[in-house]
Amino acid sequence: MGFQGWSDAAFDVMVDLDGDPSPVQLESHRDDLERYVRGPLQELCDELNETGEFGKFWLGGMSDRPAAWQRQHATSWIARRIRISFTFDLDGFALGGGSAHPESDQVRRYRAMVDAEDSGGELAGIVETLGRTGFELTGPTAVRMPREYSSDHPRADLLRRRSVYAEMPIDTHDVGLIGKALRPLIELTTWYTDYVVTTGWEKP
């Protein structure tokens, strides 16, 4: 039958898991979580993986932490700390992608490429496209510019960041529309693999 979205039962499970549930409460919801929440998420992964366009999505693992139950996610790792993902929680379904929690060497390389005219201008255009399509950049922005760069740099807003990661809520069960919404994230992760990922960086 394929991916049909999430039923009201999925949100009922998320409501029951809200707050600070005990291990016993978590375990009592395991079957419903697998059936109503993780099941549809796996179906979506399977359909997108068949296209081969976005890499290979994997469901996140479970642990004894409530947060691992309250926010279900699937991720396609493009390279080290670079990914496309989607999540389902009480707020609904959301897409995200880019550089997540970069290492210090990645931050240095990222800023050097933002500073460079061609690669920096390309990233600025990608970020503009993401904004037009409904994505918002997440993560902190430093108040001050890194000391290596001028405060009036044309891409100062990007240089004050350690990386670019974008997220967007999406309210559709149409896999074709989900794939279309993911494509600007492919442009972002491709920018990272073109300009930031260096030889010897291994995929997780």
PDB file of C-alpha atoms in Angstrom:
ATOM      1  CA  MET A   1       0.000   0.000   0.000  1.00  0.00           C
ATOM      2  CA  GLY A   2       2.917   2.326   0.617  1.00  0.00           C
ATOM      3  CA  PHE A   3       3.145   5.527   2.585  1.00  0.00           C
ATOM      4  CA  GLN A   4      -0.251   6.997   3.490  1.00  0.00           C
ATOM      5  CA  GLY A   5       0.809   9.490   6.146  1.00  0.00           C
ATOM      6  CA  TRP A   6      -0.002   9.353   9.832  1.00  0.00           C
ATOM      7  CA  SER A   7      -3.408   8.671  11.345  1.00  0.00           C
ATOM      8  CA  ASP A   8      -4.922  10.281  14.423  1.00  0.00           C
ATOM      9  CA  ALA A   9      -3.676   7.236  16.332  1.00  0.00           C
ATOM     10  CA  ALA A  10      -0.093   8.365  15.709  1.00  0.00           C
ATOM     11  CA  PHE A  11      -0.752  11.714  17.354  1.00  0.00           C
ATOM     12  CA  ASP A  12      -2.546   9.968  20.209  1.00  0.00           C
ATOM     13  CA  VAL A  13       0.644   8.002  20.865  1.00  0.00           C
ATOM     14  CA  MET A  14       2.719  11.174  20.800  1.00  0.00           C
ATOM     15  CA  VAL A  15       0.348  12.846  23.271  1.00  0.00           C
ATOM     16  CA  ASP A  16       0.607   9.869  25.623  1.00  0.00           C
ATOM     17  CA  LEU A  17       4.421  10.033  25.445  1.00  0.00           C
ATOM     18  CA  ASP A  18       4.610  13.765  26.111  1.00  0.00           C
ATOM     19  CA  GLY A  19       6.251  15.084  29.274  1.00  0.00           C
ATOM     20  CA  ASP A  20       8.543  12.842  31.309  1.00  0.00           C
ATOM     21  CA  PRO A  21       7.183   9.322  30.968  1.00  0.00           C
ATOM     22  CA  SER A  22       8.658   6.530  33.064  1.00  0.00           C
ATOM     23  CA  PRO A  23      10.374   3.504  31.488  1.00  0.00           C
ATOM     24  CA  VAL A  24       7.245   1.473  32.210  1.00  0.00           C
ATOM     25  CA  GLN A  25       5.059   4.052  30.440  1.00  0.00           C
ATOM     26  CA  LEU A  26       7.397   4.074  27.462  1.00  0.00           C
ATOM     27  CA  GLU A  27       7.408   0.322  27.162  1.00  0.00           C
ATOM     28  CA  SER A  28       3.616   0.150  27.364  1.00  0.00           C
ATOM     29  CA  HIS A  29       3.474   2.252  24.176  1.00  0.00           C
ATOM     30  CA  ARG A  30       6.122   0.390  22.198  1.00  0.00           C
ATOM     31  CA  ASP A  31       3.740  -1.602  19.994  1.00  0.00           C
ATOM     32  CA  ASP A  32       1.592   1.420  19.157  1.00  0.00           C
ATOM     33  CA  LEU A  33       4.672   3.535  18.446  1.00  0.00           C
ATOM     34  CA  GLU A  34       5.999   0.922  16.039  1.00  0.00           C
ATOM     35  CA  ARG A  35       2.636   0.486  14.330  1.00  0.00           C
ATOM     36  CA  TYR A  36       1.310   4.011  14.052  1.00  0.00           C
ATOM     37  CA  VAL A  37       4.426   6.202  14.047  1.00  0.00           C
ATOM     38  CA  ARG A  38       7.536   4.292  13.012  1.00  0.00           C
ATOM     39  CA  GLY A  39       5.671   2.076  10.557  1.00  0.00           C
ATOM     40  CA  PRO A  40       4.581   4.943   8.274  1.00  0.00           C
ATOM     41  CA  LEU A  41       8.016   6.548   8.649  1.00  0.00           C
ATOM     42  CA  GLN A  42       9.643   3.331   7.432  1.00  0.00           C
ATOM     43  CA  GLU A  43       7.208   3.192   4.510  1.00  0.00           C
ATOM     44  CA  LEU A  44       8.222   6.709   3.528  1.00  0.00           C
ATOM     45  CA  CYS A  45      11.901   5.761   3.761  1.00  0.00           C
ATOM     46  CA  ASP A  46      11.297   2.730   1.552  1.00  0.00           C
ATOM     47  CA  GLU A  47       9.537   4.757  -1.141  1.00  0.00           C
ATOM     48  CA  LEU A  48      12.165   7.494  -1.200  1.00  0.00           C
ATOM     49  CA  ASN A  49      14.996   4.958  -1.148  1.00  0.00           C
ATOM     50  CA  GLU A  50      13.539   3.299  -4.242  1.00  0.00           C
ATOM     51  CA  THR A  51      14.127   6.497  -6.210  1.00  0.00           C
ATOM     52  CA  GLY A  52      17.824   6.613  -5.292  1.00  0.00           C
ATOM     53  CA  GLU A  53      17.677  10.398  -5.470  1.00  0.00           C
ATOM     54  CA  PHE A  54      18.284  11.228  -1.825  1.00  0.00           C
ATOM     55  CA  GLY A  55      20.710   8.552  -0.670  1.00  0.00           C
ATOM     56  CA  LYS A  56      19.478   5.930   1.770  1.00  0.00           C
ATOM     57  CA  PHE A  57      17.250   6.891   4.687  1.00  0.00           C
ATOM     58  CA  TRP A  58      17.490   4.952   7.933  1.00  0.00           C
ATOM     59  CA  LEU A  59      15.178   5.128  10.916  1.00  0.00           C
ATOM     60  CA  GLY A  60      16.747   6.393  14.119  1.00  0.00           C
ATOM     61  CA  GLY A  61      17.339   3.882  16.879  1.00  0.00           C
ATOM     62  CA  MET A  62      15.471   3.606  20.144  1.00  0.00           C
ATOM     63  CA  SER A  63      16.898   4.094  23.622  1.00  0.00           C
ATOM     64  CA  ASP A  64      15.618   4.442  27.165  1.00  0.00           C
ATOM     65  CA  ARG A  65      15.541   8.238  26.859  1.00  0.00           C
ATOM     66  CA  PRO A  66      12.017   9.683  26.457  1.00  0.00           C
ATOM     67  CA  ALA A  67      13.287  12.065  23.768  1.00  0.00           C
ATOM     68  CA  ALA A  68      14.136   9.087  21.549  1.00  0.00           C
ATOM     69  CA  TRP A  69      10.482   8.067  21.671  1.00  0.00           C
ATOM     70  CA  GLN A  70       8.936  11.550  21.497  1.00  0.00           C
ATOM     71  CA  ARG A  71      10.722  12.613  18.303  1.00  0.00           C
ATOM     72  CA  GLN A  72      11.069   9.971  15.631  1.00  0.00           C
ATOM     73  CA  HIS A  73      13.489  10.634  12.801  1.00  0.00           C
ATOM     74  CA  ALA A  74      14.989   9.143   9.666  1.00  0.00           C
ATOM     75  CA  THR A  75      18.306  10.244   8.198  1.00  0.00           C
ATOM     76  CA  SER A  76      20.263   9.926   4.992  1.00  0.00           C
ATOM     77  CA  TRP A  77      23.934  10.611   5.764  1.00  0.00           C
ATOM     78  CA  ILE A  78      25.617  12.327   2.823  1.00  0.00           C
ATOM     79  CA  ALA A  79      29.042  12.678   4.475  1.00  0.00           C
ATOM     80  CA  ARG A  80      30.468  13.287   7.922  1.00  0.00           C
ATOM     81  CA  ARG A  81      28.066  15.568   9.852  1.00  0.00           C
ATOM     82  CA  ILE A  82      26.190  16.301   6.596  1.00  0.00           C
ATOM     83  CA  ARG A  83      22.716  14.850   6.227  1.00  0.00           C
ATOM     84  CA  ILE A  84      19.134  15.037   5.022  1.00  0.00           C
ATOM     85  CA  SER A  85      16.504  14.027   7.538  1.00  0.00           C
ATOM     86  CA  PHE A  86      12.855  14.137   8.440  1.00  0.00           C
ATOM     87  CA  THR A  87      11.131  13.978  11.786  1.00  0.00           C
ATOM     88  CA  PHE A  88       7.727  13.237  13.235  1.00  0.00           C
ATOM     89  CA  ASP A  89       6.642  14.455  16.662  1.00  0.00           C
ATOM     90  CA  LEU A  90       3.744  16.241  18.348  1.00  0.00           C
ATOM     91  CA  ASP A  91       4.297  19.221  16.048  1.00  0.00           C
ATOM     92  CA  GLY A  92       3.870  17.024  12.984  1.00  0.00           C
ATOM     93  CA  PHE A  93       6.169  16.194  10.082  1.00  0.00           C
ATOM     94  CA  ALA A  94       9.264  18.240   9.168  1.00  0.00           C
ATOM     95  CA  LEU A  95      12.152  18.084   6.703  1.00  0.00           C
ATOM     96  CA  GLY A  96      15.713  19.163   7.402  1.00  0.00           C
ATOM     97  CA  GLY A  97      19.193  19.005   5.975  1.00  0.00           C
ATOM     98  CA  GLY A  98      22.652  20.481   5.743  1.00  0.00           C
ATOM     99  CA  SER A  99      25.619  20.428   8.073  1.00  0.00           C
ATOM    100  CA  ALA A 100      24.683  19.322  11.571  1.00  0.00           C
ATOM    101  CA  HIS A 101      26.997  19.876  14.554  1.00  0.00           C
ATOM    102  CA  PRO A 102      30.171  20.374  12.475  1.00  0.00           C
ATOM    103  CA  GLU A 103      33.659  19.667  13.744  1.00  0.00           C
ATOM    104  CA  SER A 104      36.096  22.586  14.046  1.00  0.00           C
ATOM    105  CA  ASP A 105      37.922  21.676  10.816  1.00  0.00           C
ATOM    106  CA  GLN A 106      34.619  21.718   8.970  1.00  0.00           C
ATOM    107  CA  VAL A 107      33.769  25.142  10.372  1.00  0.00           C
ATOM    108  CA  ARG A 108      37.094  26.584   9.178  1.00  0.00           C
ATOM    109  CA  ARG A 109      36.644  25.121   5.702  1.00  0.00           C
ATOM    110  CA  TYR A 110      33.014  26.264   5.543  1.00  0.00           C
ATOM    111  CA  ARG A 111      33.937  29.871   6.359  1.00  0.00           C
ATOM    112  CA  ALA A 112      36.787  29.898   3.868  1.00  0.00           C
ATOM    113  CA  MET A 113      34.402  28.758   1.147  1.00  0.00           C
ATOM    114  CA  VAL A 114      31.776  31.317   2.185  1.00  0.00           C
ATOM    115  CA  ASP A 115      34.460  34.008   1.956  1.00  0.00           C
ATOM    116  CA  ALA A 116      35.472  32.916  -1.565  1.00  0.00           C
ATOM    117  CA  GLU A 117      33.473  34.760  -4.210  1.00  0.00           C
ATOM    118  CA  ASP A 118      32.306  31.854  -6.383  1.00  0.00           C
ATOM    119  CA  SER A 119      31.545  29.250  -3.729  1.00  0.00           C
ATOM    120  CA  GLY A 120      30.232  31.840  -1.277  1.00  0.00           C
ATOM    121  CA  GLY A 121      27.941  33.386  -3.850  1.00  0.00           C
ATOM    122  CA  GLU A 122      26.654  29.935  -4.762  1.00  0.00           C
ATOM    123  CA  LEU A 123      25.787  29.177  -1.139  1.00  0.00           C
ATOM    124  CA  ALA A 124      24.057  32.532  -0.741  1.00  0.00           C
ATOM    125  CA  GLY A 125      21.872  31.668  -3.723  1.00  0.00           C
ATOM    126  CA  ILE A 126      21.030  28.248  -2.280  1.00  0.00           C
ATOM    127  CA  VAL A 127      20.090  29.803   1.061  1.00  0.00           C
ATOM    128  CA  GLU A 128      17.888  32.338  -0.739  1.00  0.00           C
ATOM    129  CA  THR A 129      16.111  29.494  -2.563  1.00  0.00           C
ATOM    130  CA  LEU A 130      15.609  27.616   0.704  1.00  0.00           C
ATOM    131  CA  GLY A 131      13.999  30.691   2.229  1.00  0.00           C
ATOM    132  CA  ARG A 132      11.659  31.149  -0.723  1.00  0.00           C
ATOM    133  CA  THR A 133      10.497  27.544  -0.483  1.00  0.00           C
ATOM    134  CA  GLY A 134       9.705  27.755   3.231  1.00  0.00           C
ATOM    135  CA  PHE A 135      12.875  26.539   4.930  1.00  0.00           C
ATOM    136  CA  GLU A 136      14.416  28.357   7.886  1.00  0.00           C
ATOM    137  CA  LEU A 137      18.035  28.157   8.989  1.00  0.00           C
ATOM    138  CA  THR A 138      18.487  26.700  12.453  1.00  0.00           C
ATOM    139  CA  GLY A 139      21.269  26.975  14.974  1.00  0.00           C
ATOM    140  CA  PRO A 140      22.947  29.960  16.611  1.00  0.00           C
ATOM    141  CA  THR A 141      24.403  32.972  14.844  1.00  0.00           C
ATOM    142  CA  ALA A 142      27.341  34.712  16.491  1.00  0.00           C
ATOM    143  CA  VAL A 143      26.890  38.377  17.361  1.00  0.00           C
ATOM    144  CA  ARG A 144      30.419  39.228  16.228  1.00  0.00           C
ATOM    145  CA  MET A 145      32.150  38.346  13.009  1.00  0.00           C
ATOM    146  CA  PRO A 146      35.039  35.875  13.147  1.00  0.00           C
ATOM    147  CA  ARG A 147      38.196  37.935  13.515  1.00  0.00           C
ATOM    148  CA  GLU A 148      39.542  36.810  10.134  1.00  0.00           C
ATOM    149  CA  TYR A 149      36.769  38.560   8.229  1.00  0.00           C
ATOM    150  CA  SER A 150      35.570  42.118   7.800  1.00  0.00           C
ATOM    151  CA  SER A 151      32.343  43.159   9.501  1.00  0.00           C
ATOM    152  CA  ASP A 152      31.043  44.561   6.177  1.00  0.00           C
ATOM    153  CA  HIS A 153      31.580  41.311   4.294  1.00  0.00           C
ATOM    154  CA  PRO A 154      28.746  40.786   1.754  1.00  0.00           C
ATOM    155  CA  ARG A 155      28.014  37.373   3.277  1.00  0.00           C
ATOM    156  CA  ALA A 156      28.493  38.373   6.898  1.00  0.00           C
ATOM    157  CA  ASP A 157      25.302  36.595   7.978  1.00  0.00           C
ATOM    158  CA  LEU A 158      26.671  33.272   6.716  1.00  0.00           C
ATOM    159  CA  LEU A 159      30.136  33.861   8.158  1.00  0.00           C
ATOM    160  CA  ARG A 160      28.681  34.359  11.614  1.00  0.00           C
ATOM    161  CA  ARG A 161      27.341  30.831  11.417  1.00  0.00           C
ATOM    162  CA  ARG A 162      29.309  27.668  12.037  1.00  0.00           C
ATOM    163  CA  SER A 163      27.327  25.829   9.377  1.00  0.00           C
ATOM    164  CA  VAL A 164      24.065  25.868   7.449  1.00  0.00           C
ATOM    165  CA  TYR A 165      21.217  23.562   8.420  1.00  0.00           C
ATOM    166  CA  ALA A 166      17.645  24.237   7.263  1.00  0.00           C
ATOM    167  CA  GLU A 167      14.290  22.879   8.433  1.00  0.00           C
ATOM    168  CA  MET A 168      10.700  23.179   7.261  1.00  0.00           C
ATOM    169  CA  PRO A 169       7.388  21.708   8.471  1.00  0.00           C
ATOM    170  CA  ILE A 170       5.433  20.062   5.690  1.00  0.00           C
ATOM    171  CA  ASP A 171       1.795  18.997   5.639  1.00  0.00           C
ATOM    172  CA  THR A 172       1.435  16.486   2.818  1.00  0.00           C
ATOM    173  CA  HIS A 173       1.318  12.720   2.420  1.00  0.00           C
ATOM    174  CA  ASP A 174       2.187  12.896  -1.274  1.00  0.00           C
ATOM    175  CA  VAL A 175       5.613  11.281  -1.709  1.00  0.00           C
ATOM    176  CA  GLY A 176       6.144  13.172  -4.953  1.00  0.00           C
ATOM    177  CA  LEU A 177       5.614  16.504  -3.200  1.00  0.00           C
ATOM    178  CA  ILE A 178       7.858  15.428  -0.322  1.00  0.00           C
ATOM    179  CA  GLY A 179      10.584  14.582  -2.824  1.00  0.00           C
ATOM    180  CA  LYS A 180      10.139  17.955  -4.528  1.00  0.00           C
ATOM    181  CA  ALA A 181      10.444  19.709  -1.156  1.00  0.00           C
ATOM    182  CA  LEU A 182      13.646  17.786  -0.405  1.00  0.00           C
ATOM    183  CA  ARG A 183      15.465  18.887  -3.579  1.00  0.00           C
ATOM    184  CA  PRO A 184      16.656  22.285  -2.285  1.00  0.00           C
ATOM    185  CA  LEU A 185      18.319  20.347   0.548  1.00  0.00           C
ATOM    186  CA  ILE A 186      20.134  18.262  -2.051  1.00  0.00           C
ATOM    187  CA  GLU A 187      21.534  21.505  -3.458  1.00  0.00           C
ATOM    188  CA  LEU A 188      22.733  22.461   0.027  1.00  0.00           C
ATOM    189  CA  THR A 189      24.361  19.117   0.808  1.00  0.00           C
ATOM    190  CA  THR A 190      25.922  19.047  -2.675  1.00  0.00           C
ATOM    191  CA  TRP A 191      27.488  22.445  -1.961  1.00  0.00           C
ATOM    192  CA  TYR A 192      29.052  20.904   1.129  1.00  0.00           C
ATOM    193  CA  THR A 193      30.368  17.875  -0.725  1.00  0.00           C
ATOM    194  CA  ASP A 194      31.697  20.097  -3.533  1.00  0.00           C
ATOM    195  CA  TYR A 195      33.463  22.665  -1.359  1.00  0.00           C
ATOM    196  CA  VAL A 196      33.752  21.550   2.252  1.00  0.00           C
ATOM    197  CA  VAL A 197      34.164  17.781   2.323  1.00  0.00           C
ATOM    198  CA  THR A 198      37.831  16.931   1.860  1.00  0.00           C
ATOM    199  CA  THR A 199      39.660  13.721   1.002  1.00  0.00           C
ATOM    200  CA  GLY A 200      39.754  11.288   3.881  1.00  0.00           C
ATOM    201  CA  TRP A 201      36.459  12.304   5.469  1.00  0.00           C
ATOM    202  CA  GLU A 202      34.487   9.148   5.989  1.00  0.00           C
ATOM    203  CA  LYS A 203      30.737   8.778   5.977  1.00  0.00           C
ATOM    204  CA  PRO A 204      29.335   7.701   9.356  1.00  0.00           C
TER     205      PRO A 204
END
